[in-house]
Every structure is written in structure tokens, then in C-alpha cells.
Short mmCIF file of C-alpha atoms in Angstrom, two decimals:
data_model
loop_
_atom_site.label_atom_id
_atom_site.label_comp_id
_atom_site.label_asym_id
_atom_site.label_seq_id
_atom_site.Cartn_x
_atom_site.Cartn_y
_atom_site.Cartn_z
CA UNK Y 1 -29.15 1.27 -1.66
CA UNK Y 2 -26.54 0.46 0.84
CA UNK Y 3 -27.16 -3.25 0.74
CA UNK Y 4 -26.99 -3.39 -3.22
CA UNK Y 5 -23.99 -1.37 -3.27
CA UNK Y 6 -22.39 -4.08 -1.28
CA UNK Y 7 -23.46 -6.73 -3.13
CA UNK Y 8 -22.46 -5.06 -6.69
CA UNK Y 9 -18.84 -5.02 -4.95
CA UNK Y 10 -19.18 -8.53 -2.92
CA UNK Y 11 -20.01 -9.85 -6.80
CA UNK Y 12 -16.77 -10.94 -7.79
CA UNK Y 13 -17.59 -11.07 -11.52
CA UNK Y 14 -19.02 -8.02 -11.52
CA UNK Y 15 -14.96 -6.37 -10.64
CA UNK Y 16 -14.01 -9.06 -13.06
CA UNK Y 17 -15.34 -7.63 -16.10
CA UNK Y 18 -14.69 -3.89 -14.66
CA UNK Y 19 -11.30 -4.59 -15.03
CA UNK Y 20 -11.05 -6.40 -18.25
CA UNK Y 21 -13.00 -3.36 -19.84
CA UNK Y 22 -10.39 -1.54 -18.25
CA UNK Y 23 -7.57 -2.96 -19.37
CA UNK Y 24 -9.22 -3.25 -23.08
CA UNK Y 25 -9.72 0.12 -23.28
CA UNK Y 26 -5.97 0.89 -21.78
CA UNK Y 27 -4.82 -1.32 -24.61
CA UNK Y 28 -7.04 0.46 -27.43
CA UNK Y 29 -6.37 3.84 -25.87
CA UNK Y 30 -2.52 3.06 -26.72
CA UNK Y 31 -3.28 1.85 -30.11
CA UNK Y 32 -5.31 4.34 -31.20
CA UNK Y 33 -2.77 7.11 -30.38
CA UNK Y 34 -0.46 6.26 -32.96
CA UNK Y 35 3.23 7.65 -33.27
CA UNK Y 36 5.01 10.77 -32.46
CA UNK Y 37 7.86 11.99 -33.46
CA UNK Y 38 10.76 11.91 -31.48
CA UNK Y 39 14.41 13.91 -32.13
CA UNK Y 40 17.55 11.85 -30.87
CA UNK Y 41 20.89 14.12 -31.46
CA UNK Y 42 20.91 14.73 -35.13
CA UNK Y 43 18.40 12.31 -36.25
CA UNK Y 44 14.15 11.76 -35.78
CA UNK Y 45 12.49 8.77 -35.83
CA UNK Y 46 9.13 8.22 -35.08
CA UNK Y 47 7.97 5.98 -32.06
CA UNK Y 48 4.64 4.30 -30.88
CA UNK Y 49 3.01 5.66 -28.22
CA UNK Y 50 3.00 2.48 -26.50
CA UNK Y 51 6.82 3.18 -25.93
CA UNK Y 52 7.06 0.29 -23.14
CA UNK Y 53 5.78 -2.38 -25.05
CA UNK Y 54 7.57 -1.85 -27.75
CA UNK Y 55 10.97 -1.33 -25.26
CA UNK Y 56 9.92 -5.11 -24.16
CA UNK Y 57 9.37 -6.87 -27.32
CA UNK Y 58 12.63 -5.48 -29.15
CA UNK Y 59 14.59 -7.13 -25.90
CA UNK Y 60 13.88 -10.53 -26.89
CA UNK Y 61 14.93 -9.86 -30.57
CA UNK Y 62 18.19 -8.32 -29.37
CA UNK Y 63 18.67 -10.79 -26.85
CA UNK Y 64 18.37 -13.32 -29.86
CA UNK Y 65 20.69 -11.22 -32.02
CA UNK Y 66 23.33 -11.44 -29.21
CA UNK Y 67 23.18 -7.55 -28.63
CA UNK Y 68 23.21 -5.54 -25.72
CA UNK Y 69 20.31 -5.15 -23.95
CA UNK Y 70 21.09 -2.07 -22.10
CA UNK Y 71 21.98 0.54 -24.91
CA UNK Y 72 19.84 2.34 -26.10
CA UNK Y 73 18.03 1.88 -29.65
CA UNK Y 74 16.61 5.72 -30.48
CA UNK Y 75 15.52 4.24 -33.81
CA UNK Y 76 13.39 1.59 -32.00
CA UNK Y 77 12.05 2.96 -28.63
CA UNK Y 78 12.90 5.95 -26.30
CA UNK Y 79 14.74 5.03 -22.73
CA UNK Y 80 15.99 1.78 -22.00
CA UNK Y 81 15.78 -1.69 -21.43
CA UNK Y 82 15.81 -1.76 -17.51
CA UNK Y 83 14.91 -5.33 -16.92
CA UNK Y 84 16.68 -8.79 -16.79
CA UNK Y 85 17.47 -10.89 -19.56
CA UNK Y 86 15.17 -13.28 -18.39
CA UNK Y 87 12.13 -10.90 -18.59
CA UNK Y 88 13.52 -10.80 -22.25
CA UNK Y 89 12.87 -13.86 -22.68
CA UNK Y 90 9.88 -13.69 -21.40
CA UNK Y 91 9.01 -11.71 -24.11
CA UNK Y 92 9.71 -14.08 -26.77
CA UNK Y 93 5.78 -14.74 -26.68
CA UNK Y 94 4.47 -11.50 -27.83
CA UNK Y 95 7.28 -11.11 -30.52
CA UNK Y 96 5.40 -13.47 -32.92
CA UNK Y 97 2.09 -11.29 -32.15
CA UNK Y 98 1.11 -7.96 -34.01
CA UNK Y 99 1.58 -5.03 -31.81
CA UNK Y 100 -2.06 -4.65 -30.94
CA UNK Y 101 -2.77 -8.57 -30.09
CA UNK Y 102 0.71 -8.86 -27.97
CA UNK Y 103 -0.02 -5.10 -26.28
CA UNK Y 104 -3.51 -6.36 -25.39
CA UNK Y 105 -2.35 -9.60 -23.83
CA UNK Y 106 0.09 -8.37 -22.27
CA UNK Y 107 -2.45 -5.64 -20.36
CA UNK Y 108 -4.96 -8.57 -19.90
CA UNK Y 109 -1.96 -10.77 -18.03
CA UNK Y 110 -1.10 -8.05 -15.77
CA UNK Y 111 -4.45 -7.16 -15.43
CA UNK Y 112 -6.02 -11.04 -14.26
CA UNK Y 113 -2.77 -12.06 -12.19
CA UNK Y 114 -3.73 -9.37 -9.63
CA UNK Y 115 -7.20 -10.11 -9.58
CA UNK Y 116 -6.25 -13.93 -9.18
CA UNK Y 117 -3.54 -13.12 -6.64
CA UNK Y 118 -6.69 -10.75 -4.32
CA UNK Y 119 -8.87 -13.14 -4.39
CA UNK Y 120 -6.78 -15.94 -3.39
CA UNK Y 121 -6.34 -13.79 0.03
CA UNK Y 122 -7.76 -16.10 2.78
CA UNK Y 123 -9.83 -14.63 5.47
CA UNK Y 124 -11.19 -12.47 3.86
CA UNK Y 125 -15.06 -12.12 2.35
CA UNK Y 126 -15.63 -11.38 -1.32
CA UNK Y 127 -16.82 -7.58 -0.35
CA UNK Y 128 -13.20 -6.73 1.17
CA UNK Y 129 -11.33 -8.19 -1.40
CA UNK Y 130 -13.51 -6.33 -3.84
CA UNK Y 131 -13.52 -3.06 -2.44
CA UNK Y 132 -9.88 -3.50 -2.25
CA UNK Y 133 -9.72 -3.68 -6.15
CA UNK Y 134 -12.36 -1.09 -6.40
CA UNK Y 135 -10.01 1.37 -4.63
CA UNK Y 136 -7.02 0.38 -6.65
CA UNK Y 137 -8.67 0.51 -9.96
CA UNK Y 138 -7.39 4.50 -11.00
CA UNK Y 139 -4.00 3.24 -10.17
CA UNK Y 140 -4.07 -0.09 -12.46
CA UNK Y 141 -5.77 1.94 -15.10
CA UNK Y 142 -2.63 4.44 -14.80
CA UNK Y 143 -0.13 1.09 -15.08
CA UNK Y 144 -1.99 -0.65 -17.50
CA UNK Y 145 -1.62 3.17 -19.55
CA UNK Y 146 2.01 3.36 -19.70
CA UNK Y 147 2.18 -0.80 -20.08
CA UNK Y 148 4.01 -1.21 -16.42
CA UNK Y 149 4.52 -4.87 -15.06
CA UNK Y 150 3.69 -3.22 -11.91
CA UNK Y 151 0.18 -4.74 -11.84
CA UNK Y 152 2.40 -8.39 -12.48
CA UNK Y 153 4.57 -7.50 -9.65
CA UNK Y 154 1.96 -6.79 -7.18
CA UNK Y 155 0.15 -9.68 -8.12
CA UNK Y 156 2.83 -11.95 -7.66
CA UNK Y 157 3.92 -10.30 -4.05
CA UNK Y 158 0.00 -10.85 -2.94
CA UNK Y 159 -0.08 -14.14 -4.59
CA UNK Y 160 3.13 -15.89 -3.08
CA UNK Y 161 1.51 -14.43 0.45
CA UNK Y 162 -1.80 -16.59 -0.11
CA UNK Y 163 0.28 -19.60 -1.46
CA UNK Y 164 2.63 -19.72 1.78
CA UNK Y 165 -0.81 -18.98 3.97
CA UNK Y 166 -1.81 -22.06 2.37
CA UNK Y 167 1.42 -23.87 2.75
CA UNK Y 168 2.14 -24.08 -1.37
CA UNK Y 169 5.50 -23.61 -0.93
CA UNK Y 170 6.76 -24.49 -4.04
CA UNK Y 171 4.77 -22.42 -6.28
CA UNK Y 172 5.03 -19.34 -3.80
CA UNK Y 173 8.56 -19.53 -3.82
CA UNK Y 174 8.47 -19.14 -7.87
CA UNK Y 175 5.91 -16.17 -7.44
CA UNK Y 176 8.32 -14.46 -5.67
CA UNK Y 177 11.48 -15.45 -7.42
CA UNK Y 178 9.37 -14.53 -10.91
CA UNK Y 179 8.63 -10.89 -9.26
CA UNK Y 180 12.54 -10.52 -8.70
CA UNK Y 181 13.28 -11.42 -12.23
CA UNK Y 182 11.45 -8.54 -13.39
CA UNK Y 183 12.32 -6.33 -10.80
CA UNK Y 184 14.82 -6.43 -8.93
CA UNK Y 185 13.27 -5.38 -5.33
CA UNK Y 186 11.02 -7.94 -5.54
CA UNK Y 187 12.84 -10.27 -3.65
CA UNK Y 188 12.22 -8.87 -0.34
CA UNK Y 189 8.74 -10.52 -0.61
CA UNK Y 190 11.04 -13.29 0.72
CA UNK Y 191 10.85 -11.64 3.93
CA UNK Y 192 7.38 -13.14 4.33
CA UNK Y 193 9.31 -16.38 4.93
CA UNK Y 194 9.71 -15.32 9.10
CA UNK Y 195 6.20 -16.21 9.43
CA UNK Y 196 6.29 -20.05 7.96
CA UNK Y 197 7.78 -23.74 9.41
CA UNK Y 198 10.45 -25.41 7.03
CA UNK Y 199 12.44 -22.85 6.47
CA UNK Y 200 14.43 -24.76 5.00
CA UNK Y 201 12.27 -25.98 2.65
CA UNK Y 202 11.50 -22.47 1.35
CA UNK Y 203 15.10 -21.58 1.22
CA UNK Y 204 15.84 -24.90 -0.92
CA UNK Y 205 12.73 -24.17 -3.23
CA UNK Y 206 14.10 -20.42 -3.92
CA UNK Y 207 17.78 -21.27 -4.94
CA UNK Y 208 15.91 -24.26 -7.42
CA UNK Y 209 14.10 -21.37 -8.79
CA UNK Y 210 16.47 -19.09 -8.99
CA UNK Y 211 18.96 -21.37 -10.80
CA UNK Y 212 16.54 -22.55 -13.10
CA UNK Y 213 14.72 -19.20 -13.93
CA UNK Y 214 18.40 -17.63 -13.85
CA UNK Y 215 19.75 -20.35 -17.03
CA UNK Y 216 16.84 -19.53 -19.00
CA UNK Y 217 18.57 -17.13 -21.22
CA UNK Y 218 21.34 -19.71 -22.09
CA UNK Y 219 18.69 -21.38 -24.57
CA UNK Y 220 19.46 -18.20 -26.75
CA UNK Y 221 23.19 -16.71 -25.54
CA UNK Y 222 26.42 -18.49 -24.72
CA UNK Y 223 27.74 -17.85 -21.37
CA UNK Y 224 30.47 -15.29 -22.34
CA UNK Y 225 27.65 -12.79 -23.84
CA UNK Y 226 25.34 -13.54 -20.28
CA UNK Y 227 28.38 -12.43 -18.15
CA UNK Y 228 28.64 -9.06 -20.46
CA UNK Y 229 24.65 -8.51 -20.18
CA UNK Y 230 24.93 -9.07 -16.33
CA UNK Y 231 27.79 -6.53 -16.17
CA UNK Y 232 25.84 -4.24 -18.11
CA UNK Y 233 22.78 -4.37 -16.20
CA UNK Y 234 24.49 -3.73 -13.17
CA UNK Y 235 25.94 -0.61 -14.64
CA UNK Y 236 22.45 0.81 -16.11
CA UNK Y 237 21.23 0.36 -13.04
CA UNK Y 238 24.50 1.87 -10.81
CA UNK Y 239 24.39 5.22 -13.05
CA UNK Y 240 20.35 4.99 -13.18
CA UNK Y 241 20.58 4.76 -9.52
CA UNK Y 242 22.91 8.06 -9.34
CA UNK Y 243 20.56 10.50 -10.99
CA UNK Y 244 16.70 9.68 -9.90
CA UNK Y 245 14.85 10.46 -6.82
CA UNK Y 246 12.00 9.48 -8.14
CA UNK Y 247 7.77 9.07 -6.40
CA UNK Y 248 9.84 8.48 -3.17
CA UNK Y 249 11.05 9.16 0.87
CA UNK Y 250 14.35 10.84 -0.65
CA UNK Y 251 12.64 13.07 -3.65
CA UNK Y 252 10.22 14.15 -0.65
CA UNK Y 253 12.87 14.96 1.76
CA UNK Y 254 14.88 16.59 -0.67
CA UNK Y 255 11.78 18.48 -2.13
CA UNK Y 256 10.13 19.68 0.82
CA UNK Y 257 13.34 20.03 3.28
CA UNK Y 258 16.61 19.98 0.79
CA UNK Y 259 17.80 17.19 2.38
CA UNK Y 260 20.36 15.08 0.30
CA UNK Y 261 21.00 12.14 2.51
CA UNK Y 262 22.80 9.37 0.82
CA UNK Y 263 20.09 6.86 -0.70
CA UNK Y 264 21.25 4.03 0.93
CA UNK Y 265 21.24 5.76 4.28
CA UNK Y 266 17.87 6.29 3.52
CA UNK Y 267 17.29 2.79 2.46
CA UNK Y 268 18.61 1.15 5.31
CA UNK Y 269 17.13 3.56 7.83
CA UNK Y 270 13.73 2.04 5.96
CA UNK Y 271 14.36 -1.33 6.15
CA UNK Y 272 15.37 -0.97 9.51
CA UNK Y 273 11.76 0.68 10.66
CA UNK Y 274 10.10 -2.17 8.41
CA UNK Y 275 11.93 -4.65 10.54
CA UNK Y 276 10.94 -3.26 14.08
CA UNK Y 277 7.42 -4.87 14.04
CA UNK Y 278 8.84 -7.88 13.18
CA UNK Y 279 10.68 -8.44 16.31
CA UNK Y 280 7.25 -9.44 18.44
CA UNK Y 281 7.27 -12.86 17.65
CA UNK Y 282 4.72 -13.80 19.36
CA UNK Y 283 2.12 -12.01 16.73
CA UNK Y 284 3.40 -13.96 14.23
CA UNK Y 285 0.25 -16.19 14.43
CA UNK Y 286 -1.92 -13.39 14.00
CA UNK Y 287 -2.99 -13.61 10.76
CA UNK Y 288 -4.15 -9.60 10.59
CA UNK Y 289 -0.66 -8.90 11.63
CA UNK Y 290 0.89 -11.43 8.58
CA UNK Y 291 -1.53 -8.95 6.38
CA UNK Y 292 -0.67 -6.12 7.77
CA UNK Y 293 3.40 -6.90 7.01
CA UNK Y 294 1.95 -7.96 3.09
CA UNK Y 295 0.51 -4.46 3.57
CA UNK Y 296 3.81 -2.88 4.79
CA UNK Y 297 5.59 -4.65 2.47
CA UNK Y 298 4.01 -3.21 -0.43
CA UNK Y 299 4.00 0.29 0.42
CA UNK Y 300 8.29 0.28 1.48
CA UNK Y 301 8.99 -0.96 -2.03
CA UNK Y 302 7.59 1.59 -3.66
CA UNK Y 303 8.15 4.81 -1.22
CA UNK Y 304 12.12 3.60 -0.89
CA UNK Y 305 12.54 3.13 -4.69
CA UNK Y 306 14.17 5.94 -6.01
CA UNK Y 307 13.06 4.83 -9.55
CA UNK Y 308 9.19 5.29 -8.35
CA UNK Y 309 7.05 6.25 -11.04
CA UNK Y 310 3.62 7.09 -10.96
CA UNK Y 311 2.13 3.77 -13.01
CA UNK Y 312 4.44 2.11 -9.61
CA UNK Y 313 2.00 3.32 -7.40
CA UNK Y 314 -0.65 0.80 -7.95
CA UNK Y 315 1.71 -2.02 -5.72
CA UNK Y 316 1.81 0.55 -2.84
CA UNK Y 317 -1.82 1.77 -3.02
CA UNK Y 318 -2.79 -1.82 -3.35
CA UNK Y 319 -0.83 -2.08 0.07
CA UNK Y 320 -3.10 0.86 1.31
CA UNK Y 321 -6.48 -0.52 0.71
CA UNK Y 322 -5.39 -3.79 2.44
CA UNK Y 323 -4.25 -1.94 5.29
CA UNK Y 324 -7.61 0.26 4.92
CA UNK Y 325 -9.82 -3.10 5.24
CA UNK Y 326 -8.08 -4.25 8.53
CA UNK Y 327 -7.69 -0.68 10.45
CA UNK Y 328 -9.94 0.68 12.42
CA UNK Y 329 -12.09 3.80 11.39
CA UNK Y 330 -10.83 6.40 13.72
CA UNK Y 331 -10.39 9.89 12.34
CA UNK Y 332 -6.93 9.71 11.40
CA UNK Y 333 -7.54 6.59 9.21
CA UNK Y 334 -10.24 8.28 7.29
CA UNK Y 335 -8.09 11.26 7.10
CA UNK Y 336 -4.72 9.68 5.75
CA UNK Y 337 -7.00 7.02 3.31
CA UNK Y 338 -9.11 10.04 1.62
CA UNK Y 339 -5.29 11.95 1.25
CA UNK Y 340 -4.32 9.17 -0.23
CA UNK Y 341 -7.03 8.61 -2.46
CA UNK Y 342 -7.14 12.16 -3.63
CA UNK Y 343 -3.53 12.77 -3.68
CA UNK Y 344 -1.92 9.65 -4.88
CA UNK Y 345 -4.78 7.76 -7.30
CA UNK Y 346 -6.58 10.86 -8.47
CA UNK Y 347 -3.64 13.72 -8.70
CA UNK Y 348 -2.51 12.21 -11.93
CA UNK Y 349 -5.90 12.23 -13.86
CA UNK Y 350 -7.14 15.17 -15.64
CA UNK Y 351 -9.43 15.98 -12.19
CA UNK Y 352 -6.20 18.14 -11.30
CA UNK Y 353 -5.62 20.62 -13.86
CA UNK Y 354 -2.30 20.33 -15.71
CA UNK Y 355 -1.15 23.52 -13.93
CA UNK Y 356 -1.56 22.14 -10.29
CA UNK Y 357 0.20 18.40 -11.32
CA UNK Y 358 3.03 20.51 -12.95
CA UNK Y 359 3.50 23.19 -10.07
CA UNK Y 360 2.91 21.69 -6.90
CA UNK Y 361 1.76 17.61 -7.06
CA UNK Y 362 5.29 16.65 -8.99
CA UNK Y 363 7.68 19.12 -7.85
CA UNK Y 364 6.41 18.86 -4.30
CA UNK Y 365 6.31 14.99 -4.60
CA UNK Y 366 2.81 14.41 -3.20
CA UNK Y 367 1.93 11.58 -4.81
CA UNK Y 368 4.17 9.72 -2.46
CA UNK Y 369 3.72 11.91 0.84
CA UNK Y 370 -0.04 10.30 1.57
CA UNK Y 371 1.63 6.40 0.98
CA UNK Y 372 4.14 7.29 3.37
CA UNK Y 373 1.99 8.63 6.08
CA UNK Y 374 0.39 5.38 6.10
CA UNK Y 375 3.29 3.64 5.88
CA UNK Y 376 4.41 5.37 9.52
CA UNK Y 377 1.02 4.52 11.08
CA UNK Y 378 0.83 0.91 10.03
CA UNK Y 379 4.31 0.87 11.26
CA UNK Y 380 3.19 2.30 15.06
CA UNK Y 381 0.21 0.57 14.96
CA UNK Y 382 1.91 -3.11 14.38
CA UNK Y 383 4.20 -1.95 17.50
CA UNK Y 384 1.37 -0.49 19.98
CA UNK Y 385 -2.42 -1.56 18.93
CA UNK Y 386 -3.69 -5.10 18.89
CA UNK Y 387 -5.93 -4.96 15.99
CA UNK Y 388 -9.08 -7.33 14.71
CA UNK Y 389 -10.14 -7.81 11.63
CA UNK Y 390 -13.48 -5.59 10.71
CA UNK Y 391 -15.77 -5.21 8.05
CA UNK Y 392 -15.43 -2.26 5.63
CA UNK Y 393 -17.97 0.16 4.21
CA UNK Y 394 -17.78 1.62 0.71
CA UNK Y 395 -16.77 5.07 0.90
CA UNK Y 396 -19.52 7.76 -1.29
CA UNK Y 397 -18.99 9.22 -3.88
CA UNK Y 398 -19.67 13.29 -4.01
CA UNK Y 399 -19.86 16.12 -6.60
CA UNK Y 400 -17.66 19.13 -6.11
CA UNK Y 401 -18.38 22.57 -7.40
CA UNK Y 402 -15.64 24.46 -9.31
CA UNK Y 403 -13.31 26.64 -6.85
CA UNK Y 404 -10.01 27.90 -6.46
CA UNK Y 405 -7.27 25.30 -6.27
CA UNK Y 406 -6.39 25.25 -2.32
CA UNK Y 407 -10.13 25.66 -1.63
CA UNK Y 408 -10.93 22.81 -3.96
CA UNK Y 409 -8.71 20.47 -2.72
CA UNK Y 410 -9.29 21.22 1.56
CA UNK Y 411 -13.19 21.66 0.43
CA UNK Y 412 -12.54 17.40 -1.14
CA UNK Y 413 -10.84 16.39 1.51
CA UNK Y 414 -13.42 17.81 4.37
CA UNK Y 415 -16.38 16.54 2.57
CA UNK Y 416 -14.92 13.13 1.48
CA UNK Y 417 -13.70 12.81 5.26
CA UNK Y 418 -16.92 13.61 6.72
CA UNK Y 419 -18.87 11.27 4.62
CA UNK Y 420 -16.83 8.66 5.02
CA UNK Y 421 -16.47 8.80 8.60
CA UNK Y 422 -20.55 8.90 9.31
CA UNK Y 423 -20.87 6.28 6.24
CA UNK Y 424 -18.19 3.79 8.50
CA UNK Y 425 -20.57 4.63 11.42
CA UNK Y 426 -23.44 4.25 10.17
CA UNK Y 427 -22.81 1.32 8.30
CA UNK Y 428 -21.23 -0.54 10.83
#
């Protein structure tokens, strides 16, 4: 049983078509649930529940139409357009699609560049990489349900990693230079650059790909209207950035503790502890420790982002089950992974009742406490363990008998812990 459990997961095309289904029924799922009515001041208008999409596709027209971007448009979509105008134009592709061709491509795209960009990870055998995508699988499902790029971004992170492992240069470089064009934080996957020759070469390759990924918009807008956009953008974003907390290390501290710290305190107190490994040099030919950065990496832009959402979660908890395939099994590992599993992938399905994600799992921010647990210990274990790559078991799956809330959740936690622990035992 063991045996063909690991060959199910080692079977790349098996995972394949898992997530394909996925993301078709994501897309379908949206579709199906229609419209809803939505009041804006004095007026209503009613909206498709695949708000994000639609948020997307209107850019490009607008863009086109030599409008701003970063108003809102109640009688289109709710929120706003929080992306570049490049991403806009991105967008120009689905705009001559129906809603329910573009919404599924657009799920699919998301959906194969991460399972392209795992496994192109070198070093690794087809079981890791698919247990990897077996553990992040809740968390795409949840981005592929609100149409998030965060699958894309993630993707594109991991991907430029295997590219520069491989000495692509020129293609990584645009991986991560595309990531940053979506969002913004994704270039600090340029960090990964301490760890390659030719420096130079990589810094030459990103400023070509910046400049020419940069002028795309100018095909539509005259310079004058790209200066206004910019200056808008960086206003959404500076009053955006004023209000949220968000998934993330300042809504926890200022949930749990009241501490309102200023968020770029915060933020450079972060980068600074993501740095600190990164000073032994000599482990820079270690390929677990390169991982283990990617790893890092993933998790800091998501638990330092004060705009961190729930669908954002898959790019951290894809972090986690990389750092979960290289780590040893001690008890603490087992015990932060099966929080994390529980807490962050499965607190915001309909496993929790509504009353326990309302009261305690958003006010209380623990979808993001687990991720940065981990975050700590991959930090302290860069710094003080020498580590070796290992071979992971699949953890079990159990049945839980209804109980009271607190009891429920210690008696999933115990059990899952305890399995998983003899399983990684046994199995090693």
C-alpha cells in the first residue's frame, strides 16, 4: 500500500491531470455562480462572481481607452485595479475571449506554470516534487477560486530558481522580471542572484527586461498618460498600504499583542533576519541551502505583505512543503508542518465551521502564525544545522469524529502528529 502510494505521487501525470481537474472545476465553479448584486452609494449594479477576472480584463480595455486604471468602476467590478499597466496589457489576450473561455485559460495558465516551474527543480526525484504539489493543492484550489495570479507568481519565483541552477540566465532573469510586473514584491527573487557567477551578466539581462517589458504599454498610451498611470499606481498603492494588515507578521502582532509598529520597521527588521543566513558564504555551494533560501524566500513575501490574502498563501505554503522535503523529521518539524497544514491550507475550507473562521482563525490571524513559525526555524536552522537532503514519506490521511471546537482541533493535531511521525519512521 505504501509502495503504490508512492508511486501514484512519483507519477508525474497522475498530479498533472489532478490539477487540471482542479483548476476546471475552479473555473466552472465561478461560472456557474452567476451574479450578485452589489450596492455602490446610491446606485446597484450587478457583478460576476468571478469579480477578479473581470477586474483584469476591463484593465486592458481602459488602458486602450486611455483611462485610469486605478479608479474604481462600481458599474464594472468591485475593488480595484491593483496591478501594472503592463499586466494590463497582458490582458489584451483574454479580452477577445467570452468570459468562460478567457476565465478558464487564465486558471489553466496559472495552474501549468507552477507545475512546469516544480518540476523543473533539479535534484530532486519525481516523488518529492510531487508530494510537494500534493501538499499545496488546497491552497492552489483556494487561488485558482478567487482567480489570483498567485499560482503565476510562485511559479515564476520557482522557475527563475531552476533556470539560474541551470545557468539560463536570460530566460530566468525574465521569469523574475515578469513576476515583478505583476506584483510588485516579486523582484526580490533577484536576491537569488548571490548564489550565481556573472553577475554582471544577470544584472545586464534584468535592466534589458525591464526596459523592454516596462515600454510595452506605449504600443497603446502616449507617454504623458504612462507618467499619470505610474503616479496613480503609486498612490493606490501608498493609501492601500496605509489601511491593511492583512494574512501577515504585523496583523499578527497587532492581533495577538496590540502592537502597532510602523510597517516598514517591520519590513526591514524581516529582511534583515532573511539576510543573516546569507552571510555564510561558504554554503553557497550547497545546493539544499540554495533551496532552502527559494524556500525562505517564498514564505517572507507573503508573511511581510501587509496586503496578504488568503488565495496568497499558496506561494508561502509552496515555500513550506519545499522546506518540508529537505528538513529533517524531528518532532518539531512534524509539529509546525501538521499546524500548518491544518491551520493555514485547511482553516479556510468548510472543514472549519463558519463560526470558528469568523471568531478566532481571521481575527486572530492564524492562517499566517503556522507560515511564520516555519519561517523562524528555517531561518535558525540555515544559521546552526548542516542539513542533507532526505527522502520524504506521504503523510496519512485520518477520520475525525465530531467534537467540540478546541477538542477537535488539539484531538487533529495529536493524531495527525503521531501518525506522521511513526509513518516518517517507519517509512524511512
Amino acid at each position: 500500500m505504501k509502495s503504490k502510494i508512492r508511486s501514484l505521487i512519483a507519477d508525474y501525470r497522475i498530479i498533472t491531470w489532478i490539477y487540471l481537474l482542479f483548476a476546471l472545476g475552479a473555473s466552472v465553479q465561478c461560472i456557474l455562480l452567476g451574479s450578485k448584486t452589489i450596492q455602490y452609494e446610491e446606485f446597484t449594479y450587478e457583478h460576476y462572481n468571478y469579480n477578479n477576472y473581470i477586474i483584469f480584463k476591463s484593465s486592458f480595455q481602459h488602458l486602450k481607452e486611455g483611462k485610469n486604471l486605478y479608479k474604481r468602476y462600481p458599474q464594472e467590478h468591485q475593488d480595484f485595479f491593483k496591478y501594472t499597466p503592463t499586466f494590463a496589457v497582458f490582458f489584451g489576450i483574454f479580452s477577445i475571449l467570452p468570459n468562460w473561455a478567457g476565465l478558464s485559460l487564465w486558471t489553466f495558465i496559472n495552474c501549468f506554470i507552477l507545475l512546469l516551474a516544480i518540476y523543473s527543480l533539479p535534484q530532486l526525484n519525481q516523488y518529492q516534487k510531487g508530494l510537494i504539489l500534493i501538499i499545496c493543492l488546497i491552497e492552489a484550489m483556494t487561488s485558482m477560486q478567487n482567480q489570483q495570479s498567485n499560482l503565476l507568481i510562485a511559479g515564476l519565483l520557482i522557475l527563475s530558481f531552476s533556470l539560474l541552477e541551470r545557468k539560463k540566465y536570460l530566460i530566468a532573469t525574465l521569469c523574475i522580471v515578469s513576476s515583478t510586473f505583476i506584483k510588485l514584491f516579486g523582484i526580490f527573487g533577484i536576491v537569488l542572484f548571490l548564489f550565481y557567477p556573472q553577475k554582471w551578466k544577470l544584472a545586464f539581462y534584468s535592466i534589458f527586461w525591464t526596459l523592454l517589458v516596462f515600454s510595452i504599454p506605449l504600443f497603446y498610451i502616449n507617454l504623458e498618460q504612462y507618467r499619470f498611470l505610474i503616479h496613480s499606481y503609486g498612490n493606490l498603492l501608498s493609501d492601500d498600504y496605509a489601511i491593511s494588515y492583512g494574512f501577515s507578521v504585523m496583523g499578527w502582532l497587532h492581533s495577538w499583542l496590540g502592537i502597532e509598529l510602523d510597517k516598514n520597521f517591520i519590513i526591514l527588521i524581516g529582511a534583515g533576519t532573511f539576510l543573516v543566513p546569507l552571510i555564510q558564504v561558504k554554503k553557497y555551494n550547497h545546493y539544499t541551502f540554495r533551496l532552502l533560501t527559494l524556500s525562505s524566500l517564498l514564505i517572507w513575501l507573503v508573511i511581510f505583505n501587509h496586503r496578504a490574502e488568503s488565495a496568497t498563501y499558496i506561494i508561502a505554503m509552496t515555500g513550506v512543503s519545499i522546506w518540508l522535503i529537505l528538513s529533517r523529521k524531528s518532532k518539531i518539524n512534524i509539529l509546525l508542518f501538521v499546524n500548518a497544514f491544518i491551520l493555514t491550507s485547511l482553516s479556510p475550507t468548510d472543514i472549519f465551521p463558519a463560526s470558528l473562521r469568523d471568531e478566532f482563525v481571521r481575527p486572530y490571524v492564524l492562517k499566517a502564525f503556522p507560515c511564520i513559525l516555519i519561517w523562524f526555524k528555517i531561518i535558525f536552522d540555515m544559521v546552526f544545522e548542516e542539513r542533507r537532503q532526505r527522502k520524504v514519506k506521504p503523510l496519512p490521511q485520518i477520520k475525525v469524529k465530531k467534537q467540540s471546537l478546541l477538542t477537535l482541533y488539539v484531538g487533529i493535531s495529536l493524531h495527525l502528529y503521531i501518525l506522521a511521525e511513526n509513518t516518517f519512521k517507519s517509512l524511512q
